[in-house]
Tab-separated table of C-alpha atoms in Angstrom:
chain	number	residue	atom	x	y	z
A	1	MET	CA	56.133	-2.488	58.204
A	2	THR	CA	58.982	-3.907	55.852
A	3	ILE	CA	59.503	-7.788	55.021
A	4	ALA	CA	62.001	-7.823	57.789
A	5	ASP	CA	59.348	-6.512	60.619
A	6	LYS	CA	56.712	-8.802	59.473
A	7	LEU	CA	58.954	-12.197	59.161
A	8	THR	CA	60.433	-11.251	62.813
A	9	GLU	CA	57.095	-10.898	64.241
A	10	PHE	CA	56.012	-14.094	62.392
A	11	TYR	CA	58.546	-16.133	63.989
A	12	LYS	CA	58.404	-14.333	67.432
A	13	THR	CA	54.834	-15.253	67.604
A	14	ILE	CA	54.696	-18.398	66.068
A	15	ASP	CA	52.405	-21.240	67.193
A	16	LYS	CA	53.167	-25.009	67.676
A	17	PRO	CA	50.936	-27.466	65.850
A	18	GLY	CA	48.391	-29.300	67.624
A	19	LYS	CA	48.874	-32.885	69.370
A	20	LEU	CA	51.503	-34.844	67.436
A	21	PRO	CA	51.754	-38.655	66.868
A	22	LYS	CA	53.407	-40.629	69.614
A	23	ASP	CA	57.149	-40.750	70.010
A	24	VAL	CA	57.501	-37.464	67.631
A	25	GLY	CA	59.311	-34.626	69.188
A	26	LEU	CA	58.983	-30.978	68.063
A	27	LEU	CA	62.019	-28.784	67.182
A	28	PHE	CA	60.915	-25.081	68.387
A	29	PRO	CA	63.888	-23.061	68.791
A	30	PHE	CA	61.716	-19.623	69.084
A	31	GLY	CA	61.358	-19.726	72.752
A	32	ASP	CA	65.203	-18.788	73.035
A	33	ASP	CA	66.237	-15.128	73.094
A	34	SER	CA	69.567	-15.868	71.364
A	35	VAL	CA	67.427	-17.403	68.488
A	36	LEU	CA	65.062	-14.525	68.278
A	37	GLN	CA	68.037	-12.049	68.372
A	38	ALA	CA	69.444	-13.959	65.345
A	39	ILE	CA	66.366	-13.972	63.630
A	40	GLU	CA	65.969	-10.135	64.150
A	41	SER	CA	69.439	-9.359	62.978
A	42	PHE	CA	69.062	-11.367	59.768
A	43	TYR	CA	66.046	-10.257	58.293
A	44	ALA	CA	66.782	-6.405	59.228
A	45	LYS	CA	70.176	-6.973	57.373
A	46	PHE	CA	68.293	-8.583	54.370
A	47	PHE	CA	64.682	-7.666	54.065
A	48	THR	CA	64.399	-4.054	55.128
A	49	ASP	CA	61.756	-3.083	52.032
A	50	ASN	CA	58.293	-4.127	50.998
A	51	ARG	CA	59.265	-5.917	47.990
A	52	LYS	CA	57.763	-9.300	48.061
A	53	ARG	CA	60.124	-12.486	47.358
A	54	ILE	CA	60.336	-15.621	45.236
A	55	LEU	CA	59.657	-18.222	47.762
A	56	LEU	CA	61.866	-21.420	47.981
A	57	LEU	CA	60.621	-23.944	50.199
A	58	GLY	CA	62.167	-26.851	51.846
A	59	ILE	CA	60.627	-29.628	53.937
A	60	ASN	CA	61.038	-28.712	57.559
A	61	PRO	CA	63.877	-27.353	59.802
A	62	GLY	CA	66.663	-29.833	60.824
A	63	ARG	CA	68.250	-30.154	64.231
A	64	PHE	CA	71.438	-29.147	63.103
A	65	GLY	CA	70.261	-25.894	60.831
A	66	GLY	CA	67.130	-24.101	61.049
A	67	GLY	CA	66.000	-25.986	64.269
A	68	VAL	CA	68.860	-24.247	65.908
A	69	THR	CA	69.316	-20.855	64.401
A	70	GLY	CA	65.494	-20.355	63.806
A	71	ILE	CA	66.534	-19.306	60.338
A	72	PRO	CA	65.668	-21.834	57.056
A	73	PHE	CA	68.617	-23.722	55.883
A	74	THR	CA	71.107	-21.853	57.881
A	75	ASP	CA	73.489	-23.501	60.494
A	76	PRO	CA	75.434	-21.585	63.095
A	77	GLU	CA	78.471	-21.528	61.252
A	78	LYS	CA	77.102	-19.978	58.003
A	79	LEU	CA	75.533	-17.597	60.063
A	80	HIS	CA	78.586	-16.156	61.709
A	81	SER	CA	81.226	-16.579	58.719
A	82	ILE	CA	79.074	-15.928	55.778
A	83	LEU	CA	76.389	-13.652	57.116
A	84	GLY	CA	78.625	-11.917	59.917
A	85	ILE	CA	75.929	-12.224	62.457
A	86	ASP	CA	77.674	-13.311	65.827
A	87	ASN	CA	75.759	-15.968	67.825
A	88	ASN	CA	76.760	-18.088	70.536
A	89	PHE	CA	75.145	-21.240	69.044
A	90	GLU	CA	77.440	-24.312	68.856
A	91	ARG	CA	79.329	-24.202	65.888
A	92	ARG	CA	77.375	-26.916	63.949
A	93	TYR	CA	77.483	-27.804	60.209
A	94	GLU	CA	74.636	-29.098	58.154
A	95	LEU	CA	74.805	-30.633	54.565
A	96	SER	CA	71.729	-28.490	53.362
A	97	SER	CA	73.032	-25.247	54.669
A	98	THR	CA	76.560	-25.852	53.279
A	99	PHE	CA	75.112	-26.541	49.797
A	100	ILE	CA	72.475	-23.326	50.024
A	101	TYR	CA	75.701	-20.983	50.896
A	102	GLU	CA	77.569	-22.209	48.030
A	103	MET	CA	74.426	-21.941	45.797
A	104	ILE	CA	73.834	-18.124	47.084
A	105	ASN	CA	77.630	-17.238	46.478
A	106	HIS	CA	77.134	-18.900	42.867
A	107	LEU	CA	74.347	-16.197	42.257
A	108	GLY	CA	76.112	-13.328	43.809
A	109	GLY	CA	76.280	-13.485	47.196
A	110	PRO	CA	73.416	-13.161	50.052
A	111	GLU	CA	72.866	-9.443	49.548
A	112	SER	CA	72.042	-10.107	45.942
A	113	PHE	CA	70.300	-13.275	46.424
A	114	TYR	CA	68.179	-12.323	49.351
A	115	SER	CA	66.881	-9.000	47.958
A	116	ARG	CA	65.148	-11.427	45.475
A	117	PHE	CA	64.371	-14.710	47.100
A	118	LEU	CA	62.989	-16.034	50.405
A	119	ILE	CA	63.838	-19.324	51.769
A	120	SER	CA	61.220	-21.112	54.170
A	121	SER	CA	59.824	-24.457	54.401
A	122	VAL	CA	56.418	-26.214	54.050
A	123	CYS	CA	56.399	-26.658	57.622
A	124	PRO	CA	58.125	-23.899	59.563
A	125	LEU	CA	58.847	-26.238	62.232
A	126	GLY	CA	60.872	-29.383	62.717
A	127	PHE	CA	60.698	-32.931	63.883
A	128	VAL	CA	62.709	-35.816	65.337
A	129	LYS	CA	62.162	-39.332	65.968
A	130	GLU	CA	64.614	-41.417	67.993
A	131	GLY	CA	67.251	-38.630	67.868
A	132	LYS	CA	66.930	-38.231	63.951
A	133	ASN	CA	65.352	-35.617	61.751
A	134	LEU	CA	61.764	-36.193	60.697
A	135	ASN	CA	60.090	-35.074	57.681
A	136	TYR	CA	56.624	-34.069	57.777
A	137	TYR	CA	55.800	-36.449	55.027
A	138	ASP	CA	57.878	-39.558	56.676
A	139	GLU	CA	54.590	-40.194	58.867
A	140	LYS	CA	50.895	-40.093	57.285
A	141	GLU	CA	49.641	-39.257	60.703
A	142	LEU	CA	51.932	-36.630	60.995
A	143	GLN	CA	51.349	-35.194	57.723
A	144	ASP	CA	47.719	-35.332	58.089
A	145	SER	CA	47.941	-33.523	61.761
A	146	LEU	CA	49.856	-31.019	59.875
A	147	GLU	CA	47.933	-30.186	57.022
A	148	SER	CA	45.853	-26.938	57.904
A	149	TYR	CA	49.091	-25.780	59.959
A	150	MET	CA	50.804	-26.087	56.982
A	151	VAL	CA	48.388	-24.241	54.895
A	152	ASP	CA	47.985	-21.355	57.152
A	153	ASN	CA	51.616	-21.070	56.978
A	154	LEU	CA	51.746	-21.057	53.202
A	155	ARG	CA	48.896	-18.525	53.311
A	156	TRP	CA	50.670	-16.222	55.397
A	157	HIS	CA	53.680	-16.124	53.236
A	158	PHE	CA	52.116	-15.478	50.219
A	159	ASP	CA	49.767	-12.802	51.666
A	160	GLN	CA	52.474	-10.895	53.328
A	161	VAL	CA	55.956	-11.428	52.170
A	162	ALA	CA	55.983	-13.625	49.109
A	163	ASP	CA	55.111	-13.950	45.501
A	164	ASN	CA	52.844	-16.789	44.639
A	165	GLU	CA	52.873	-16.846	40.867
A	166	VAL	CA	55.854	-18.865	40.780
A	167	ILE	CA	57.396	-21.129	43.700
A	168	PHE	CA	60.383	-23.567	44.179
A	169	SER	CA	60.468	-26.618	45.943
A	170	LEU	CA	63.645	-27.776	47.517
A	171	GLY	CA	63.102	-31.101	46.714
A	172	GLN	CA	62.047	-33.085	43.918
A	173	GLY	CA	60.166	-35.947	45.214
A	174	LYS	CA	57.599	-36.145	48.158
A	175	ASN	CA	57.830	-32.197	48.819
A	176	VAL	CA	57.059	-31.348	45.343
A	177	LYS	CA	54.085	-33.669	45.486
A	178	TYR	CA	52.752	-32.523	48.621
A	179	LEU	CA	52.799	-28.910	47.479
A	180	GLU	CA	50.971	-29.937	44.271
A	181	TYR	CA	48.485	-31.828	46.601
A	182	LEU	CA	47.958	-28.626	48.528
A	183	ASN	CA	47.883	-26.357	45.657
A	184	LYS	CA	44.913	-28.414	43.977
A	185	LYS	CA	42.997	-28.478	46.876
A	186	TYR	CA	43.681	-24.870	48.288
A	187	LYS	CA	44.446	-23.031	45.292
A	188	LEU	CA	47.681	-21.293	46.931
A	189	PHE	CA	50.085	-20.437	43.974
A	190	GLY	CA	50.451	-20.547	40.405
A	191	GLU	CA	53.148	-22.960	39.473
A	192	VAL	CA	55.931	-25.022	41.588
A	193	ILE	CA	59.176	-25.862	39.995
A	194	PRO	CA	61.067	-28.526	41.746
A	195	LEU	CA	64.869	-28.312	42.484
A	196	PRO	CA	67.071	-31.077	43.632
A	197	HIS	CA	67.328	-31.138	47.567
A	198	PRO	CA	70.819	-29.727	48.782
A	199	ARG	CA	71.124	-32.466	51.154
A	200	TRP	CA	70.585	-35.061	48.411
A	201	ILE	CA	73.286	-32.975	46.229
A	202	LEU	CA	76.163	-33.293	48.961
A	203	GLN	CA	75.360	-36.766	50.503
A	204	TYR	CA	74.922	-38.435	46.908
A	205	ARG	CA	76.005	-36.392	44.235
A	206	ARG	CA	78.761	-34.305	45.590
A	207	LYS	CA	81.219	-35.062	42.585
A	208	ARG	CA	78.305	-33.256	40.192
A	209	LYS	CA	78.085	-30.196	42.817
A	210	ASP	CA	79.136	-27.707	40.175
A	211	GLU	CA	76.210	-29.182	37.681
A	212	PHE	CA	73.620	-28.695	40.544
A	213	LEU	CA	75.047	-25.080	41.186
A	214	ASP	CA	74.688	-24.320	37.517
A	215	LEU	CA	70.979	-25.803	37.452
A	216	TYR	CA	69.950	-23.699	40.579
A	217	GLN	CA	71.387	-20.790	38.640
A	218	GLN	CA	69.360	-21.415	35.534
A	219	LYS	CA	66.353	-22.010	36.912
A	220	LEU	CA	66.168	-19.140	39.514
A	221	GLU	CA	67.366	-16.637	37.234
A	222	LYS	CA	65.073	-17.665	34.473
């Protein structure tokens, strides 16, 4: 099986986590045939080989990006305009996706980038509360209830599709700290290198965007 086959099968058969805390909703797009078709098209386009990638790990999918398309950090607009994959999703934009694809183009474009790297998340499913995105670490009860689920997710990626010598955290705060905690407890990977979160860059440091694009290039190509 190629990396594309493995990732497509992973998302087609992905389990939901157990009981969630009260008032926490689950983003689960993978029951939709349109999402599964988009996933199959995406991975078939960029991952039809057996070479393990370097993993970039976000937090969990959001309701305008991966929570819609099923593809990490890829909103419907980028899926169509940059990746050339037709879809019938509502044309929504996500800040994180916008920066990620500017970064990918900065590093040579999707074909070059995805030949070396794979983007995923510590938790492959997203969450909402009161109509807003919820990070897995925003509530201790949620984080604790998801620990074994997230560890299984990471182990699968390292076993099947990703190199575990070095990984990157998309987020320099709680996400990287949690990855360090998991690694100390479960010995999952060698080193985690933090990168500023894409949404944080465009929301709070947009005027310095080019500086952060260069930072990503410097760290990823090292």
